[in-house]
Coordinates of C-alpha atoms in Angstrom, one line a residue:
L569 CA 17.9 19.8 10.1
D570 CA 20.3 17.4 11.8
L571 CA 17.3 15.6 13.3
V572 CA 15.3 15.5 10.0
F573 CA 18.0 14.5 7.6
G574 CA 20.4 12.6 9.8
F575 CA 23.5 14.6 8.7
C576 CA 25.2 17.8 9.7
C577 CA 23.8 20.8 7.8
P578 CA 24.1 23.9 10.0
S579 CA 23.1 26.4 7.3
V580 CA 21.3 25.9 4.0
Q581 CA 21.4 29.0 1.8
E582 CA 19.2 29.8 -1.2
G583 CA 20.5 28.2 -4.4
C584 CA 23.0 25.7 -2.8
V585 CA 20.7 23.2 -1.2
A586 CA 21.0 20.6 -4.0
R587 CA 24.8 20.7 -3.6
T588 CA 24.6 20.5 0.2
L589 CA 22.2 17.6 0.4
P590 CA 23.1 14.0 -0.4
A591 CA 22.3 13.1 -4.0
F592 CA 19.3 10.9 -3.1
M593 CA 17.8 13.8 -1.3
A594 CA 18.4 16.5 -3.9
A595 CA 15.0 16.0 -5.6
W596 CA 12.9 16.7 -2.6
G597 CA 15.2 18.0 0.1
E598 CA 15.3 21.6 -0.9
D599 CA 11.6 22.0 -0.8
F600 CA 11.5 20.1 2.6
V601 CA 13.9 22.6 4.1
K602 CA 11.9 25.6 2.8
A603 CA 8.7 24.0 4.0
Q604 CA 10.0 23.8 7.6
E605 CA 11.1 27.4 7.4
A606 CA 7.6 28.4 6.2
L607 CA 6.1 26.5 9.1
K608 CA 8.2 28.4 11.6
E609 CA 7.1 31.7 10.0
E610 CA 3.4 30.5 9.9
R611 CA 3.3 30.9 6.2
F612 CA 1.0 27.9 6.0
F613 CA -0.3 28.2 2.4
D614 CA 3.2 28.7 0.9
G615 CA 4.4 25.9 3.1
V616 CA 1.7 23.5 1.8
Q617 CA 3.0 24.1 -1.8
L618 CA 6.5 23.2 -0.7
I619 CA 5.7 20.2 1.5
N620 CA 3.4 18.8 -1.2
S621 CA 6.1 19.1 -3.8
S622 CA 8.6 17.4 -1.5
I623 CA 6.2 14.5 -0.7
Q624 CA 5.4 14.0 -4.3
S625 CA 9.0 13.9 -5.3
L626 CA 9.9 11.4 -2.7
G627 CA 6.8 9.4 -3.5
K628 CA 7.9 9.3 -7.2
E629 CA 11.2 7.8 -6.2
V630 CA 9.8 5.0 -4.1
S631 CA 6.7 4.0 -6.1
A632 CA 6.8 1.4 -8.8
D633 CA 4.9 3.4 -11.3
G634 CA 6.5 6.8 -10.5
D635 CA 3.2 8.3 -9.5
G636 CA 4.2 10.5 -6.5
E637 CA 0.8 12.3 -6.3
R638 CA -0.8 9.2 -4.9
L639 CA 1.3 9.6 -1.7
L640 CA -0.7 12.8 -1.1
K641 CA -4.1 11.7 -2.4
E642 CA -4.2 8.1 -1.1
P643 CA -1.5 8.0 1.5
D644 CA -2.7 4.8 3.3
A645 CA -3.0 2.8 0.1
F646 CA 0.3 4.1 -1.2
L647 CA 2.2 3.2 2.1
T648 CA 0.7 -0.2 2.1
E649 CA 2.3 -0.9 -1.3
V650 CA 5.7 0.5 -0.6
E651 CA 6.2 0.3 3.2
K652 CA 8.2 -2.9 3.3
K653 CA 10.8 -1.6 0.9
L654 CA 11.4 1.8 2.6
T655 CA 14.8 2.3 4.0
P656 CA 15.1 3.6 7.6
E657 CA 16.3 6.9 6.3
V658 CA 13.3 7.3 4.0
R659 CA 10.8 6.2 6.7
T660 CA 12.3 8.8 9.0
N661 CA 12.0 11.6 6.5
L662 CA 8.5 10.6 5.5
Q663 CA 7.5 10.7 9.2
H664 CA 8.7 14.3 9.5
M665 CA 7.1 15.3 6.2
F666 CA 3.7 14.1 7.2
E667 CA 4.1 15.8 10.6
V668 CA 5.0 19.1 9.0
R669 CA 2.1 18.8 6.5
G670 CA -0.2 18.0 9.4
D671 CA 1.0 21.2 11.2
M672 CA 0.5 23.2 8.0
V673 CA -3.1 22.1 7.2
R674 CA -4.0 22.4 10.8
G675 CA -2.8 26.0 10.8
L676 CA -5.2 26.6 7.9
G677 CA -8.1 24.9 9.7
A678 CA -8.3 21.5 8.0
N679 CA -8.3 19.4 11.1
K680 CA -9.7 16.3 9.5
R681 CA -6.9 16.2 6.9
A682 CA -4.3 17.0 9.5
A683 CA -5.4 13.9 11.4
V684 CA -4.7 11.8 8.3
D685 CA -1.2 13.2 8.0
Y686 CA -0.5 12.7 11.7
S687 CA -1.8 9.1 11.4
C688 CA 0.7 8.5 8.5
A689 CA 3.6 9.8 10.6
I690 CA 2.6 7.5 13.5
R691 CA 2.3 4.6 11.1
L692 CA 5.8 5.2 9.8
G693 CA 7.2 4.9 13.3
A694 CA 6.8 8.3 14.8
D695 CA 5.8 6.8 18.1
N696 CA 6.1 9.8 20.4
S697 CA 3.6 11.5 22.6
E698 CA 3.9 14.9 20.9
I699 CA 2.5 13.7 17.5
K700 CA -0.1 11.6 19.3
A701 CA -1.2 14.6 21.2
K702 CA -1.5 16.7 18.0
K703 CA -3.6 14.0 16.4
A704 CA -5.9 13.8 19.5
R705 CA -6.4 17.6 19.4
V706 CA -7.4 17.8 15.8
E707 CA -9.8 14.9 16.4
E708 CA -11.6 16.7 19.2
P709 CA -15.2 18.0 18.4
P710 CA -15.1 21.6 17.3
K711 CA -15.9 24.1 20.1
E712 CA -18.8 26.5 19.8
E713 CA -17.5 29.8 18.4
S714 CA -19.0 33.3 18.7
T715 CA -20.8 34.4 15.6
S716 CA -18.8 37.6 15.6
G717 CA -15.9 35.8 14.0
T718 CA -13.3 33.1 14.6
G719 CA -10.5 34.0 16.9
G720 CA -11.1 37.7 16.5
K721 CA -11.2 37.5 12.7
V722 CA -13.7 39.4 10.7
P723 CA -16.2 37.0 9.1
V724 CA -16.7 37.2 5.4
T725 CA -19.7 36.0 3.4
V726 CA -19.3 35.4 -0.4
I727 CA -22.5 35.9 -2.3
T728 CA -22.4 34.2 -5.7
G729 CA -24.8 33.0 -8.3
Y730 CA -25.3 33.1 -12.0
L731 CA -26.4 36.2 -13.9
G732 CA -29.7 37.5 -12.8
S733 CA -30.2 35.3 -9.8
G734 CA -30.8 38.2 -7.3
K735 CA -27.4 38.8 -5.7
T736 CA -27.7 42.6 -5.6
T737 CA -31.2 42.4 -4.3
L738 CA -30.1 40.2 -1.4
L739 CA -27.1 42.5 -0.8
N740 CA -29.4 45.5 -0.4
R741 CA -31.7 43.5 2.0
I742 CA -28.7 42.7 4.2
L743 CA -27.5 46.3 4.2
N744 CA -30.8 47.7 5.1
E745 CA -31.8 45.1 7.7
T746 CA -31.8 46.3 11.3
H747 CA -29.1 44.1 12.7
G748 CA -26.7 46.7 14.2
K749 CA -23.7 45.3 12.4
R750 CA -21.0 47.4 10.7
I751 CA -20.6 45.7 7.3
A752 CA -18.3 46.4 4.5
V753 CA -19.0 45.5 0.9
I754 CA -16.8 44.4 -2.0
E755 CA -18.7 44.6 -5.3
N756 CA -17.3 42.9 -8.4
E757 CA -18.4 43.4 -12.0
F758 CA -17.3 41.7 -15.1
G759 CA -17.6 44.8 -17.3
E760 CA -15.4 47.9 -17.3
V761 CA -18.4 50.2 -16.5
G762 CA -19.8 49.6 -13.0
I763 CA -23.6 49.4 -12.7
D764 CA -24.4 47.3 -9.6
D765 CA -22.4 49.6 -7.3
A766 CA -24.9 52.4 -8.2
L767 CA -27.7 50.0 -7.2
I768 CA -26.3 49.3 -3.7
E769 CA -28.4 51.1 -1.0
T770 CA -26.2 51.8 1.9
G771 CA -27.8 51.1 5.3
P772 CA -27.4 52.9 8.6
M773 CA -24.2 50.9 9.5
T774 CA -22.6 50.9 6.0
M775 CA -20.5 54.0 5.1
E776 CA -19.3 54.9 1.6
E777 CA -15.7 54.3 2.8
N778 CA -16.6 50.6 3.4
I779 CA -17.7 49.9 -0.2
V780 CA -15.1 48.8 -2.6
E781 CA -15.9 48.4 -6.3
M782 CA -13.9 46.1 -8.6
S783 CA -14.7 46.2 -12.3
N784 CA -13.4 45.0 -15.6
G785 CA -12.8 41.4 -14.6
C786 CA -13.6 38.6 -12.2
I787 CA -12.1 38.4 -8.7
C788 CA -11.7 34.7 -9.3
C789 CA -9.0 35.4 -11.9
T790 CA -8.1 38.6 -13.6
V791 CA -8.6 41.0 -10.7
R792 CA -7.9 38.5 -7.9
G793 CA -5.0 40.7 -6.7
D794 CA -7.4 43.6 -6.3
L795 CA -9.6 41.5 -4.0
I796 CA -6.7 40.9 -1.7
A797 CA -5.8 44.6 -1.8
G798 CA -9.4 45.6 -1.2
L799 CA -9.7 43.3 1.9
K800 CA -6.5 44.7 3.3
K801 CA -7.7 48.2 2.8
L802 CA -11.0 47.6 4.6
I803 CA -9.3 46.0 7.6
K804 CA -6.6 48.7 7.9
N805 CA -9.1 51.5 7.5
S806 CA -11.4 50.0 10.2
K807 CA -8.5 49.8 12.6
K808 CA -7.2 53.3 11.8
N809 CA -10.7 54.8 12.3
G810 CA -11.4 52.8 15.4
K811 CA -14.5 51.3 13.8
P812 CA -14.1 47.6 13.8
L813 CA -16.0 45.7 11.2
D814 CA -18.6 43.0 12.1
G815 CA -18.5 41.5 8.7
V816 CA -17.6 41.7 5.0
L817 CA -19.9 40.9 2.1
I818 CA -18.3 40.0 -1.3
E819 CA -20.7 40.0 -4.3
T820 CA -19.1 38.2 -7.2
T821 CA -19.9 38.5 -10.8
G822 CA -22.4 36.0 -12.2
L823 CA -19.5 34.3 -14.1
A824 CA -17.3 33.8 -11.1
D825 CA -15.9 30.4 -9.9
P826 CA -16.1 30.6 -6.0
A827 CA -13.1 28.3 -5.5
P828 CA -10.3 30.8 -6.2
V829 CA -12.2 33.4 -4.2
A830 CA -12.4 31.1 -1.2
Q831 CA -8.7 30.2 -1.7
T832 CA -7.8 33.8 -1.2
F833 CA -8.6 33.5 2.5
F834 CA -5.8 31.0 2.9
A835 CA -3.3 32.1 0.2
D836 CA -2.5 35.6 1.6
D837 CA -1.0 35.7 5.1
F838 CA -2.5 39.1 6.1
V839 CA -6.0 38.0 4.9
Q840 CA -5.7 34.6 6.6
K841 CA -4.8 36.2 9.9
N842 CA -7.4 38.9 9.9
L843 CA -10.5 37.5 8.2
S844 CA -12.3 34.2 8.1
L845 CA -14.6 32.8 5.5
D846 CA -18.0 32.4 7.2
G847 CA -19.8 30.8 4.2
I848 CA -20.4 30.8 0.5
L849 CA -24.0 31.7 -0.3
T850 CA -25.2 30.8 -3.8
L851 CA -28.4 32.3 -5.3
V852 CA -30.2 30.3 -7.9
D853 CA -32.7 31.4 -10.5
A854 CA -35.4 28.8 -10.2
K855 CA -36.7 29.3 -13.7
H856 CA -33.3 29.2 -15.5
L857 CA -31.0 27.1 -13.4
I858 CA -31.5 23.8 -15.3
M859 CA -30.8 25.6 -18.6
H860 CA -27.5 26.9 -17.2
L861 CA -26.5 23.5 -15.8
D862 CA -27.1 21.7 -19.1
E863 CA -25.3 24.3 -21.2
E864 CA -22.5 22.9 -23.2
K865 CA -19.2 24.8 -22.7
P866 CA -16.1 24.9 -24.9
E867 CA -13.4 22.4 -24.1
G868 CA -11.4 23.4 -21.0
V869 CA -14.0 25.9 -19.8
E870 CA -15.8 25.3 -16.5
N871 CA -19.5 25.5 -16.2
E872 CA -19.7 28.3 -13.6
A873 CA -23.3 27.4 -12.6
V874 CA -22.1 24.0 -11.6
E875 CA -19.1 25.3 -9.7
Q876 CA -21.3 27.8 -7.8
L877 CA -23.5 25.0 -6.6
A878 CA -20.7 22.6 -5.7
F879 CA -18.9 25.1 -3.4
A880 CA -22.0 26.5 -1.8
D881 CA -22.5 26.2 2.0
R882 CA -26.1 27.6 1.7
I883 CA -28.3 28.0 -1.4
L884 CA -31.2 30.4 -1.9
L885 CA -33.6 29.0 -4.5
N886 CA -34.8 32.4 -5.6
K887 CA -37.6 33.6 -7.9
C888 CA -39.8 30.7 -6.8
D889 CA -42.9 32.7 -7.8
L890 CA -42.0 32.2 -11.5
V891 CA -42.4 28.4 -11.5
D892 CA -44.7 25.7 -10.2
E893 CA -44.2 23.2 -7.4
P894 CA -43.1 20.3 -9.7
A895 CA -40.5 22.5 -11.4
L896 CA -39.2 23.6 -7.9
D897 CA -38.9 19.9 -6.9
E898 CA -36.9 19.1 -10.1
V899 CA -34.6 22.1 -9.6
T900 CA -34.0 21.0 -6.0
R901 CA -33.2 17.5 -7.2
R902 CA -30.7 18.8 -9.7
I903 CA -29.0 21.0 -7.1
H904 CA -28.6 17.9 -4.8
M905 CA -27.0 16.0 -7.7
V906 CA -24.2 18.5 -7.6
N907 CA -24.1 19.2 -3.8
K908 CA -25.8 16.4 -1.9
S909 CA -25.8 17.9 1.6
V910 CA -26.3 21.6 1.0
Q911 CA -29.1 23.4 2.8
I912 CA -31.6 25.1 0.5
R913 CA -34.1 27.8 1.3
R914 CA -36.8 28.8 -1.2
T915 CA -37.2 32.6 -1.6
V916 CA -39.0 35.3 -3.6
Q917 CA -37.1 38.5 -4.3
S918 CA -34.2 37.3 -2.1
K919 CA -36.2 37.5 1.1
V920 CA -34.6 35.4 3.8
D921 CA -33.9 35.5 7.6
M922 CA -30.5 37.1 8.2
D923 CA -29.6 34.4 10.8
W924 CA -29.7 31.8 8.0
I925 CA -27.0 33.5 5.9
L926 CA -24.8 35.5 8.3
G927 CA -22.7 34.3 11.2
I928 CA -23.3 30.7 10.2
Q929 CA -19.7 29.5 10.3
A930 CA -20.6 27.0 7.5
F931 CA -17.4 27.0 5.4
S932 CA -15.3 23.9 6.0
L933 CA -11.8 23.6 4.5
D934 CA -11.9 19.8 5.1
K935 CA -15.1 19.5 3.1
I936 CA -13.6 21.5 0.2
M937 CA -10.4 19.5 0.2
E938 CA -12.3 16.2 0.0
M939 CA -14.2 17.5 -3.0
D940 CA -11.3 19.3 -4.7
G941 CA -7.9 17.9 -3.8
E942 CA -6.2 20.7 -5.7
F943 CA -7.9 23.5 -3.7
L944 CA -4.7 24.5 -1.9
S945 CA -2.6 24.4 -5.0
D946 CA -1.5 27.8 -6.3
N947 CA -1.2 26.8 -9.9
T948 CA -4.8 26.2 -10.8
D949 CA -6.3 28.3 -13.6
H950 CA -9.8 29.4 -14.2
E951 CA -10.8 30.0 -17.8
H952 CA -14.0 32.0 -18.7
D953 CA -16.2 31.2 -21.7
N954 CA -14.8 33.7 -24.3
R955 CA -18.2 33.8 -25.9
V956 CA -19.3 36.0 -23.0
T957 CA -18.0 39.5 -23.3
S958 CA -19.0 43.0 -22.0
V959 CA -19.3 46.3 -23.8
G960 CA -19.8 49.5 -21.8
I961 CA -21.4 52.6 -23.3
Q962 CA -21.5 55.8 -21.4
V963 CA -23.5 58.8 -22.6
A964 CA -24.3 62.1 -21.0
G965 CA -27.9 62.9 -20.0
E966 CA -31.0 60.7 -19.5
V967 CA -31.7 57.6 -21.5
D968 CA -35.0 57.2 -23.4
Q969 CA -36.0 53.8 -22.1
T970 CA -38.5 53.2 -25.0
K971 CA -35.9 53.8 -27.6
L972 CA -33.3 51.8 -25.7
N973 CA -35.7 48.8 -25.6
E974 CA -36.4 49.1 -29.3
W975 CA -32.7 49.2 -30.1
L976 CA -32.1 46.1 -27.8
S977 CA -34.9 44.2 -29.5
W978 CA -33.5 45.0 -32.9
F979 CA -30.0 44.1 -31.8
L980 CA -31.0 40.7 -30.4
Q981 CA -33.0 39.6 -33.4

């Protein structure tokens, strides 16, 4: 702390930082101290929240318009505007802030963004070999990794897609494929009565103990804590039983926003250290996608179909047998309007080569941060369309399908 702040502060205790720090540092100094502590403890996600808050507060003080967020979003342009009027003390602290932030996002895997932060530190006068070496490391081409995971972590594939796109069909194909991998499954349903879990066909390498059902809410919001608990349970059980997992499949509800699900792999320390997000796989109903994309949502409600395309690493354009070639070309064009570079594979009944969807190491934190600057923020909310609800009816005995269909036809008229 002596090095960072330029004054003697041998111990900073909770609740007294603002009194210990000089007045001009009080607005951002406390979070800066906590961010450095988080970095030492490798709590990278928590540390990003703290260092972002610190940088924004300091940026607000030195900017002409009081917009401190620009120091994070457009650091080069911001520094060009204010650099000449920065005091030596502020320059020194900004150097350290950007170095700390670079270390944080590098720890999470965002090397491209880390290079930006290290460049800012160097620009502000941090002319030392250590920071230059850090910048050089994150700018190196990524090394080829084993498809069994990154750094010993269990790879996770998130299967998402709007209602009726074929997610459960694909899941069953994966589980019954002869690939010799021990795969765990997390199945999420919007309603309180689980249905899809009964449709899952366990394969030779998938045991009942490795299937976790989460119902009555989406893992992107209301039962997100259950997702973390479920992932921890799977990892701990696999270690306890001496049966290490080769992968985890997460099937979301059709109404899920993939962004909060993906964020889970960075927000929780245990999950971040034991699992890696291999890719987000979005299934698309070729016949109905455009209708879902064009649907008008209430104010403040996201269009889940758009979000599922935007965050996809691979897309299965499914049910291609239901439309003609011009319609498929138009659907493909609309997909690329949302996600320009995504790879698309046309399928029928979710048939696809396993190598195209598993062990692909396609998820990129840098790519997501370029698209969504708030991705690593822990205060983002996801609001579902409250016009969509679920009612579960459980009855004993067998259902007369003819009578059920007649009742549904009457109800929908």
